[in-house]
Amino acid sequence: QAPGEAEAQASYMCRNGKVDAVCTEDTDCLVFGAGLMIRDMNNKKEPLTEITREKMLADLGLTNEEFIDMCILCGCDYSAKIEGIGPVKAYKFVQDMHTIENIVEFCK
């Protein structure tokens, strides 16, 4: 039993070498730092999808902190979505301004 959210616990176990990957449909595990996410375990017709966190960050051209800020801007389980900001706009904001603090200041 996880003491908190399952993705947070599974990601902790992945970061600390207790498991090789997190099998989930919830991309929160990438925000929580899981090195490898496996999706589509229940899809018998399609192959599994592997997302390697480091490759994803490199492909996006974001640091860990920028990625977390982008995810917060997109909305998460712990905060309301910001009206008018979706993944494309959040990504562009983070690329241009790098921190959520800079983005908030810009939007004032």
PDB file of C-alpha atoms in Angstrom:
ATOM      1  CA  GLN A   1       0.000   0.000   0.000  1.00  0.00           C
ATOM      2  CA  ALA A   2       1.265   3.420  -0.934  1.00  0.00           C
ATOM      3  CA  PRO A   3       1.333   6.062   1.803  1.00  0.00           C
ATOM      4  CA  GLY A   4       0.118   8.602  -0.784  1.00  0.00           C
ATOM      5  CA  GLU A   5      -0.696   8.747  -4.469  1.00  0.00           C
ATOM      6  CA  ALA A   6       0.180   5.530  -6.309  1.00  0.00           C
ATOM      7  CA  GLU A   7       2.158   7.282  -9.075  1.00  0.00           C
ATOM      8  CA  ALA A   8       4.246   9.140  -6.496  1.00  0.00           C
ATOM      9  CA  GLN A   9       5.069   5.897  -4.666  1.00  0.00           C
ATOM     10  CA  ALA A  10       5.772   3.922  -7.845  1.00  0.00           C
ATOM     11  CA  SER A  11       7.967   6.757  -9.160  1.00  0.00           C
ATOM     12  CA  TYR A  12       9.891   6.852  -5.877  1.00  0.00           C
ATOM     13  CA  MET A  13      10.498   3.116  -6.185  1.00  0.00           C
ATOM     14  CA  CYS A  14      11.646   3.552  -9.804  1.00  0.00           C
ATOM     15  CA  ARG A  15      14.004   6.438  -8.936  1.00  0.00           C
ATOM     16  CA  ASN A  16      15.542   4.321  -6.179  1.00  0.00           C
ATOM     17  CA  GLY A  17      16.068   1.176  -8.253  1.00  0.00           C
ATOM     18  CA  LYS A  18      13.387  -0.940  -6.559  1.00  0.00           C
ATOM     19  CA  VAL A  19      11.518  -1.358  -9.863  1.00  0.00           C
ATOM     20  CA  ASP A  20      12.618  -0.916 -13.472  1.00  0.00           C
ATOM     21  CA  ALA A  21       9.583   1.022 -14.697  1.00  0.00           C
ATOM     22  CA  VAL A  22       6.158   2.347 -13.782  1.00  0.00           C
ATOM     23  CA  CYS A  23       3.274   0.790 -15.724  1.00  0.00           C
ATOM     24  CA  THR A  24       0.474   3.353 -15.792  1.00  0.00           C
ATOM     25  CA  GLU A  25      -1.658   5.559 -18.003  1.00  0.00           C
ATOM     26  CA  ASP A  26      -1.058   8.525 -15.661  1.00  0.00           C
ATOM     27  CA  THR A  27       1.818  10.706 -16.850  1.00  0.00           C
ATOM     28  CA  ASP A  28       2.143  12.141 -13.332  1.00  0.00           C
ATOM     29  CA  CYS A  29       4.804   9.482 -12.819  1.00  0.00           C
ATOM     30  CA  LEU A  30       7.080  11.439 -15.167  1.00  0.00           C
ATOM     31  CA  VAL A  31       6.586  14.582 -13.094  1.00  0.00           C
ATOM     32  CA  PHE A  32       7.350  12.531  -9.963  1.00  0.00           C
ATOM     33  CA  GLY A  33      10.632  11.443 -11.570  1.00  0.00           C
ATOM     34  CA  ALA A  34      10.084   7.887 -12.823  1.00  0.00           C
ATOM     35  CA  GLY A  35      12.873   7.098 -15.265  1.00  0.00           C
ATOM     36  CA  LEU A  36      10.762   4.802 -17.435  1.00  0.00           C
ATOM     37  CA  MET A  37       7.007   4.784 -17.951  1.00  0.00           C
ATOM     38  CA  ILE A  38       5.190   1.973 -19.769  1.00  0.00           C
ATOM     39  CA  ARG A  39       1.719   2.695 -21.174  1.00  0.00           C
ATOM     40  CA  ASP A  40      -0.948   0.707 -22.970  1.00  0.00           C
ATOM     41  CA  MET A  41      -0.663  -2.444 -20.844  1.00  0.00           C
ATOM     42  CA  ASN A  42      -4.393  -3.060 -21.308  1.00  0.00           C
ATOM     43  CA  ASN A  43      -4.358  -2.516 -25.070  1.00  0.00           C
ATOM     44  CA  LYS A  44      -4.096  -5.970 -26.627  1.00  0.00           C
ATOM     45  CA  LYS A  45      -4.058  -4.682 -30.219  1.00  0.00           C
ATOM     46  CA  GLU A  46      -1.254  -2.121 -29.979  1.00  0.00           C
ATOM     47  CA  PRO A  47       2.324  -2.515 -28.716  1.00  0.00           C
ATOM     48  CA  LEU A  48       3.354  -1.080 -25.387  1.00  0.00           C
ATOM     49  CA  THR A  49       4.537   2.515 -25.301  1.00  0.00           C
ATOM     50  CA  GLU A  50       7.751   3.234 -23.410  1.00  0.00           C
ATOM     51  CA  ILE A  51       8.571   6.774 -22.350  1.00  0.00           C
ATOM     52  CA  THR A  52      12.088   7.335 -21.071  1.00  0.00           C
ATOM     53  CA  ARG A  53      12.093  10.446 -18.913  1.00  0.00           C
ATOM     54  CA  GLU A  54      15.575  11.678 -19.865  1.00  0.00           C
ATOM     55  CA  LYS A  55      14.880  11.263 -23.584  1.00  0.00           C
ATOM     56  CA  MET A  56      11.532  13.022 -23.221  1.00  0.00           C
ATOM     57  CA  LEU A  57      13.190  15.982 -21.448  1.00  0.00           C
ATOM     58  CA  ALA A  58      15.931  16.124 -24.097  1.00  0.00           C
ATOM     59  CA  ASP A  59      13.393  15.959 -26.939  1.00  0.00           C
ATOM     60  CA  LEU A  60      11.369  18.766 -25.335  1.00  0.00           C
ATOM     61  CA  GLY A  61      14.528  20.774 -24.641  1.00  0.00           C
ATOM     62  CA  LEU A  62      13.439  21.323 -21.035  1.00  0.00           C
ATOM     63  CA  THR A  63      15.106  20.926 -17.681  1.00  0.00           C
ATOM     64  CA  ASN A  64      13.368  18.958 -14.945  1.00  0.00           C
ATOM     65  CA  GLU A  65      12.248  22.204 -13.285  1.00  0.00           C
ATOM     66  CA  GLU A  66      10.900  23.615 -16.561  1.00  0.00           C
ATOM     67  CA  PHE A  67       8.998  20.393 -17.228  1.00  0.00           C
ATOM     68  CA  ILE A  68       7.376  20.528 -13.785  1.00  0.00           C
ATOM     69  CA  ASP A  69       6.430  24.180 -14.303  1.00  0.00           C
ATOM     70  CA  MET A  70       4.923  23.338 -17.696  1.00  0.00           C
ATOM     71  CA  CYS A  71       2.858  20.556 -16.136  1.00  0.00           C
ATOM     72  CA  ILE A  72       1.621  22.880 -13.372  1.00  0.00           C
ATOM     73  CA  LEU A  73       0.564  25.411 -16.009  1.00  0.00           C
ATOM     74  CA  CYS A  74      -1.353  22.669 -17.836  1.00  0.00           C
ATOM     75  CA  GLY A  75      -3.262  21.837 -14.669  1.00  0.00           C
ATOM     76  CA  CYS A  76      -2.780  18.945 -12.347  1.00  0.00           C
ATOM     77  CA  ASP A  77      -4.496  16.844  -9.702  1.00  0.00           C
ATOM     78  CA  TYR A  78      -3.634  19.458  -7.069  1.00  0.00           C
ATOM     79  CA  SER A  79      -4.630  22.718  -8.726  1.00  0.00           C
ATOM     80  CA  ALA A  80      -7.237  24.106 -11.061  1.00  0.00           C
ATOM     81  CA  LYS A  81      -6.494  24.525 -14.747  1.00  0.00           C
ATOM     82  CA  ILE A  82      -5.615  28.062 -15.821  1.00  0.00           C
ATOM     83  CA  GLU A  83      -8.210  29.266 -18.323  1.00  0.00           C
ATOM     84  CA  GLY A  84      -6.698  29.764 -21.784  1.00  0.00           C
ATOM     85  CA  ILE A  85      -3.463  27.851 -21.111  1.00  0.00           C
ATOM     86  CA  GLY A  86      -3.140  24.383 -22.562  1.00  0.00           C
ATOM     87  CA  PRO A  87      -0.086  22.267 -23.314  1.00  0.00           C
ATOM     88  CA  VAL A  88       1.011  24.226 -26.399  1.00  0.00           C
ATOM     89  CA  LYS A  89       0.842  27.639 -24.730  1.00  0.00           C
ATOM     90  CA  ALA A  90       2.383  26.291 -21.487  1.00  0.00           C
ATOM     91  CA  TYR A  91       5.294  24.796 -23.460  1.00  0.00           C
ATOM     92  CA  LYS A  92       5.872  28.065 -25.341  1.00  0.00           C
ATOM     93  CA  PHE A  93       5.749  30.085 -22.106  1.00  0.00           C
ATOM     94  CA  VAL A  94       8.305  27.800 -20.454  1.00  0.00           C
ATOM     95  CA  GLN A  95      10.566  27.848 -23.515  1.00  0.00           C
ATOM     96  CA  ASP A  96      10.517  31.647 -23.547  1.00  0.00           C
ATOM     97  CA  MET A  97      10.488  32.496 -19.819  1.00  0.00           C
ATOM     98  CA  HIS A  98      11.943  29.348 -18.179  1.00  0.00           C
ATOM     99  CA  THR A  99      10.234  29.618 -14.765  1.00  0.00           C
ATOM    100  CA  ILE A 100       6.672  29.704 -13.562  1.00  0.00           C
ATOM    101  CA  GLU A 101       7.546  32.795 -11.513  1.00  0.00           C
ATOM    102  CA  ASN A 102       8.574  34.662 -14.679  1.00  0.00           C
ATOM    103  CA  ILE A 103       5.412  33.523 -16.428  1.00  0.00           C
ATOM    104  CA  VAL A 104       3.169  34.656 -13.564  1.00  0.00           C
ATOM    105  CA  GLU A 105       4.909  38.039 -13.500  1.00  0.00           C
ATOM    106  CA  PHE A 106       4.453  38.376 -17.279  1.00  0.00           C
ATOM    107  CA  CYS A 107       0.733  37.523 -17.047  1.00  0.00           C
ATOM    108  CA  LYS A 108      -0.046  40.092 -14.330  1.00  0.00           C
TER     109      LYS A 108
END
